[in-house]
Short mmCIF file of C-alpha atoms in Angstrom, two decimals:
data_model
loop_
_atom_site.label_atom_id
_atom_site.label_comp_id
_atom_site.label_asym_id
_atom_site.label_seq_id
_atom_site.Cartn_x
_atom_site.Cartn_y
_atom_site.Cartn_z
CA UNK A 289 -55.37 -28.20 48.93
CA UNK A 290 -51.60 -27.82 48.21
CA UNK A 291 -49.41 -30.50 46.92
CA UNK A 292 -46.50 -31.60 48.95
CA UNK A 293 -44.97 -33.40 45.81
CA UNK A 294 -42.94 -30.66 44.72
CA UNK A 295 -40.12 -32.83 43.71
CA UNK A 296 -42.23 -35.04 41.39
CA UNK A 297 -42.26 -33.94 37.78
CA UNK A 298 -44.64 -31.12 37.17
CA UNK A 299 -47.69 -33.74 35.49
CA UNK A 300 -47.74 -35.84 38.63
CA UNK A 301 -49.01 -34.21 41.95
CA UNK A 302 -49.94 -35.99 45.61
CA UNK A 303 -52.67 -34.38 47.31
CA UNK A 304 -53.01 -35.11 50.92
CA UNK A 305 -56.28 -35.28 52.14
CA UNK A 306 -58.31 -36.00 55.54
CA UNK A 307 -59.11 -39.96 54.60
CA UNK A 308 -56.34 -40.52 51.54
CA UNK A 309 -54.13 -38.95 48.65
CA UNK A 310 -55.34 -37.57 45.98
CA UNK A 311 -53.47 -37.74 42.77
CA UNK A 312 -53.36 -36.26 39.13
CA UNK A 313 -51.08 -38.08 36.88
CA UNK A 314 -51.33 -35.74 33.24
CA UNK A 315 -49.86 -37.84 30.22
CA UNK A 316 -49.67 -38.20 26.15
CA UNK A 317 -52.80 -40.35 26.89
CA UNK A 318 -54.68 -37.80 28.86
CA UNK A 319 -55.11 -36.84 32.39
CA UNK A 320 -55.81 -39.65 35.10
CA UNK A 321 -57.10 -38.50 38.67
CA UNK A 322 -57.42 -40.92 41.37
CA UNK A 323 -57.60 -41.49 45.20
CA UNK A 324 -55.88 -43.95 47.02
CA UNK A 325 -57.21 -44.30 50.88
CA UNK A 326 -54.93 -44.40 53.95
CA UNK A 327 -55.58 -47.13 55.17
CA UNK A 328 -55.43 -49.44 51.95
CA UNK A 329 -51.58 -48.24 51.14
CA UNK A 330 -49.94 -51.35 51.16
CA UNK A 331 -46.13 -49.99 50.35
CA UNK A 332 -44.19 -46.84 49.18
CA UNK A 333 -40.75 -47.54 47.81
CA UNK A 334 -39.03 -45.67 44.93
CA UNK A 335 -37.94 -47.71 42.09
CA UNK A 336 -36.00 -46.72 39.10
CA UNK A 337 -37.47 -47.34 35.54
CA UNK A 338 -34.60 -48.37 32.92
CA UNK A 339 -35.17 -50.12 29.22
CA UNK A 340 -34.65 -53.77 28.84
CA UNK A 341 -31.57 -53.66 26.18
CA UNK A 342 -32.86 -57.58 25.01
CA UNK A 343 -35.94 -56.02 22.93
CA UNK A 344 -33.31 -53.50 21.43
CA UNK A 345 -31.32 -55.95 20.45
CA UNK A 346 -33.70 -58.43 19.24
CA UNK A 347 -35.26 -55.27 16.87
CA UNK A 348 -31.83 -54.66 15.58
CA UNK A 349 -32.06 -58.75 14.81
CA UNK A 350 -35.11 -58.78 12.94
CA UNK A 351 -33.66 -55.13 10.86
CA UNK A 352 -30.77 -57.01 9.68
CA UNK A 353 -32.93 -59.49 8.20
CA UNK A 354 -35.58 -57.11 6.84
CA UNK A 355 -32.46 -55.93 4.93
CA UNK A 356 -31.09 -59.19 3.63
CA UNK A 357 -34.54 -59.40 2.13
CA UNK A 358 -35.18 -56.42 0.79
CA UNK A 359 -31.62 -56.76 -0.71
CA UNK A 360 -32.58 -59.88 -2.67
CA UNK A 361 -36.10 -58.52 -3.65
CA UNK A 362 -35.59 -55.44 -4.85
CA UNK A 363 -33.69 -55.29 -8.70
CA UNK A 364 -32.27 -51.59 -9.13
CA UNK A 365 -29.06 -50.94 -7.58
CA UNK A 366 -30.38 -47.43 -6.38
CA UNK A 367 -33.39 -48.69 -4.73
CA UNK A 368 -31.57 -50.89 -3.23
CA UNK A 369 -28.85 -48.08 -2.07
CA UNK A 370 -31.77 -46.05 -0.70
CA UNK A 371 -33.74 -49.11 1.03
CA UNK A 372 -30.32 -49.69 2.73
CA UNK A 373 -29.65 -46.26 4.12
CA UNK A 374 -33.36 -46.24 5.34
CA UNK A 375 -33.26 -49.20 7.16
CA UNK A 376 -29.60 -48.25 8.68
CA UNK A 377 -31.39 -45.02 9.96
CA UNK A 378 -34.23 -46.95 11.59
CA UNK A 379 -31.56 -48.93 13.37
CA UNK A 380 -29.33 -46.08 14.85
CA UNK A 381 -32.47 -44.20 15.34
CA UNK A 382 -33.18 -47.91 17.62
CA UNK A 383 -29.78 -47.07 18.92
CA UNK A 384 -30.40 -44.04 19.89
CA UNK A 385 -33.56 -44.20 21.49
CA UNK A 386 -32.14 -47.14 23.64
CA UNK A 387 -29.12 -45.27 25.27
CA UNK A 388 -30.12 -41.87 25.42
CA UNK A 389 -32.76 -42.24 28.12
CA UNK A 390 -31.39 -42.11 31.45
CA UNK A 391 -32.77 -44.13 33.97
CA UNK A 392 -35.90 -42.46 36.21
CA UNK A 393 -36.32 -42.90 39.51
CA UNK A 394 -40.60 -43.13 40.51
CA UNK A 395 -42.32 -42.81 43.84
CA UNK A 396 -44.60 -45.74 43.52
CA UNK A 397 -47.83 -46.22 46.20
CA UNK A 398 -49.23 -49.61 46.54
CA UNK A 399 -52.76 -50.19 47.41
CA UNK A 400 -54.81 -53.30 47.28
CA UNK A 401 -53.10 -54.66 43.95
CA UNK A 402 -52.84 -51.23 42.43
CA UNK A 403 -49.85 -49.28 42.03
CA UNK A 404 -49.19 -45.64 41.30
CA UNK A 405 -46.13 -44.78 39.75
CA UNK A 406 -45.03 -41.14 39.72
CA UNK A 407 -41.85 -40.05 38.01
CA UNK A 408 -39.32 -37.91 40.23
CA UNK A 409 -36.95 -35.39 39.16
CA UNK A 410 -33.61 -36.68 37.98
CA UNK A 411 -31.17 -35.10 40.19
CA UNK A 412 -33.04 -35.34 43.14
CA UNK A 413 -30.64 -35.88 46.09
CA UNK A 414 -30.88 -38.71 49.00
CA UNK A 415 -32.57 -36.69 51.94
CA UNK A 416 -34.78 -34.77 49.81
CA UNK A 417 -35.95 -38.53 48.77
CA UNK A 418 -36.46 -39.60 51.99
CA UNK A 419 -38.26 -36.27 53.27
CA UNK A 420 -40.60 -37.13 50.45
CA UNK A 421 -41.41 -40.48 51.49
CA UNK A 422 -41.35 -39.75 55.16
CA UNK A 423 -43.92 -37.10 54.91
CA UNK A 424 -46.10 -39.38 52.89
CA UNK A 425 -46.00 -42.31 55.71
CA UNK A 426 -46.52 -39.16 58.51
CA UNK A 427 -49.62 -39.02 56.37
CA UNK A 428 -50.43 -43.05 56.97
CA UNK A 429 -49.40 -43.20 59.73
CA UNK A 430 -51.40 -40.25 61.14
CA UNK A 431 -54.40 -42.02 59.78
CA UNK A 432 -53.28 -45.27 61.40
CA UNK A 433 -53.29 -43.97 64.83
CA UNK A 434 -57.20 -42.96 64.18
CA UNK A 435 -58.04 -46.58 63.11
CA UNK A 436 -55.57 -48.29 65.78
CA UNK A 437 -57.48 -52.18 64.96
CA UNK A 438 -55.39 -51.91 61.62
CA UNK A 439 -51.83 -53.20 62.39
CA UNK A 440 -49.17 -52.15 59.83
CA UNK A 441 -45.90 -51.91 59.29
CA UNK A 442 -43.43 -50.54 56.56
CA UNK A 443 -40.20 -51.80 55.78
CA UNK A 444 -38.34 -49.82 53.83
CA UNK A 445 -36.24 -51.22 50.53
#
């Protein structure tokens, strides 16, 4: 069965199937395979994922006064010299971390509760977006005309 998520990153792939979509989400924490039936999807939107700077800046916080301790603690003036460079690496290495992510946009599915996220390429353009989601709701919606007791509608947002 071919994947018609060609614009999702290369771990993530949709599988469309007769009664749902199959997926296969490969991560640091291992592969995760799934199916997610028709007539359970509940919403597809795309969202973007970006880092909450508070918890940056509220690490940086607690550095500054890991080093205002250590200062006072520690007696040699070169420990002290290389405890403080250490710690100011940790915090532009926080820095860093925290601004050089861009934010990702993710085709999420909804289903009962449950909700599949699935990261998209950055540069993906507009229409090539809403191809994507259009041919997953031809997929619900295909399945929706063979169960026509189930009344649903999708907004999108």
């Amino acid at each position: 069965m071919e994947s018609f998520t060609e614009r999702t990153q290369e771990t993530h792939q949709i599988y469309p199937s007769e009664n749902g979509l199959s997926y296969t989400i490969t991560g640091k924490d291992g592969k995760r395979e799934g199916f997610i039936k028709y007539d359970s999807v509940e919403s597809v939107y795309v969202e973007s994922i970006s880092r909450q700077s508070r918890f940056t800046f509220v690490w940086l916080a607690m550095l500054v006064v890991l080093i205002f301790i250590a200062m006072a603690a520690l007696d040699g003036f070169f420990i002290k010299i290389i405890a403080l460079c250490v710690f100011t690496l940790m915090g532009s290495f926080l820095l860093f971390d925290q601004y050089s992510q861009e934010n990702q946009p993710c085709l999420v599915i909804q289903s009962n509760g449950f909700s599949a996220k699935f990261p998209l390429e950055k540069n993906l353009a507009d229409d090539e977006l809403r191809d994507l989601m259009g041919t997953i709701l031809e997929y619900i919606n295909t399945d929706n005309s063979k169960n026509p007791d189930v009344n649903r509608v999708f907004i999108p947002r």
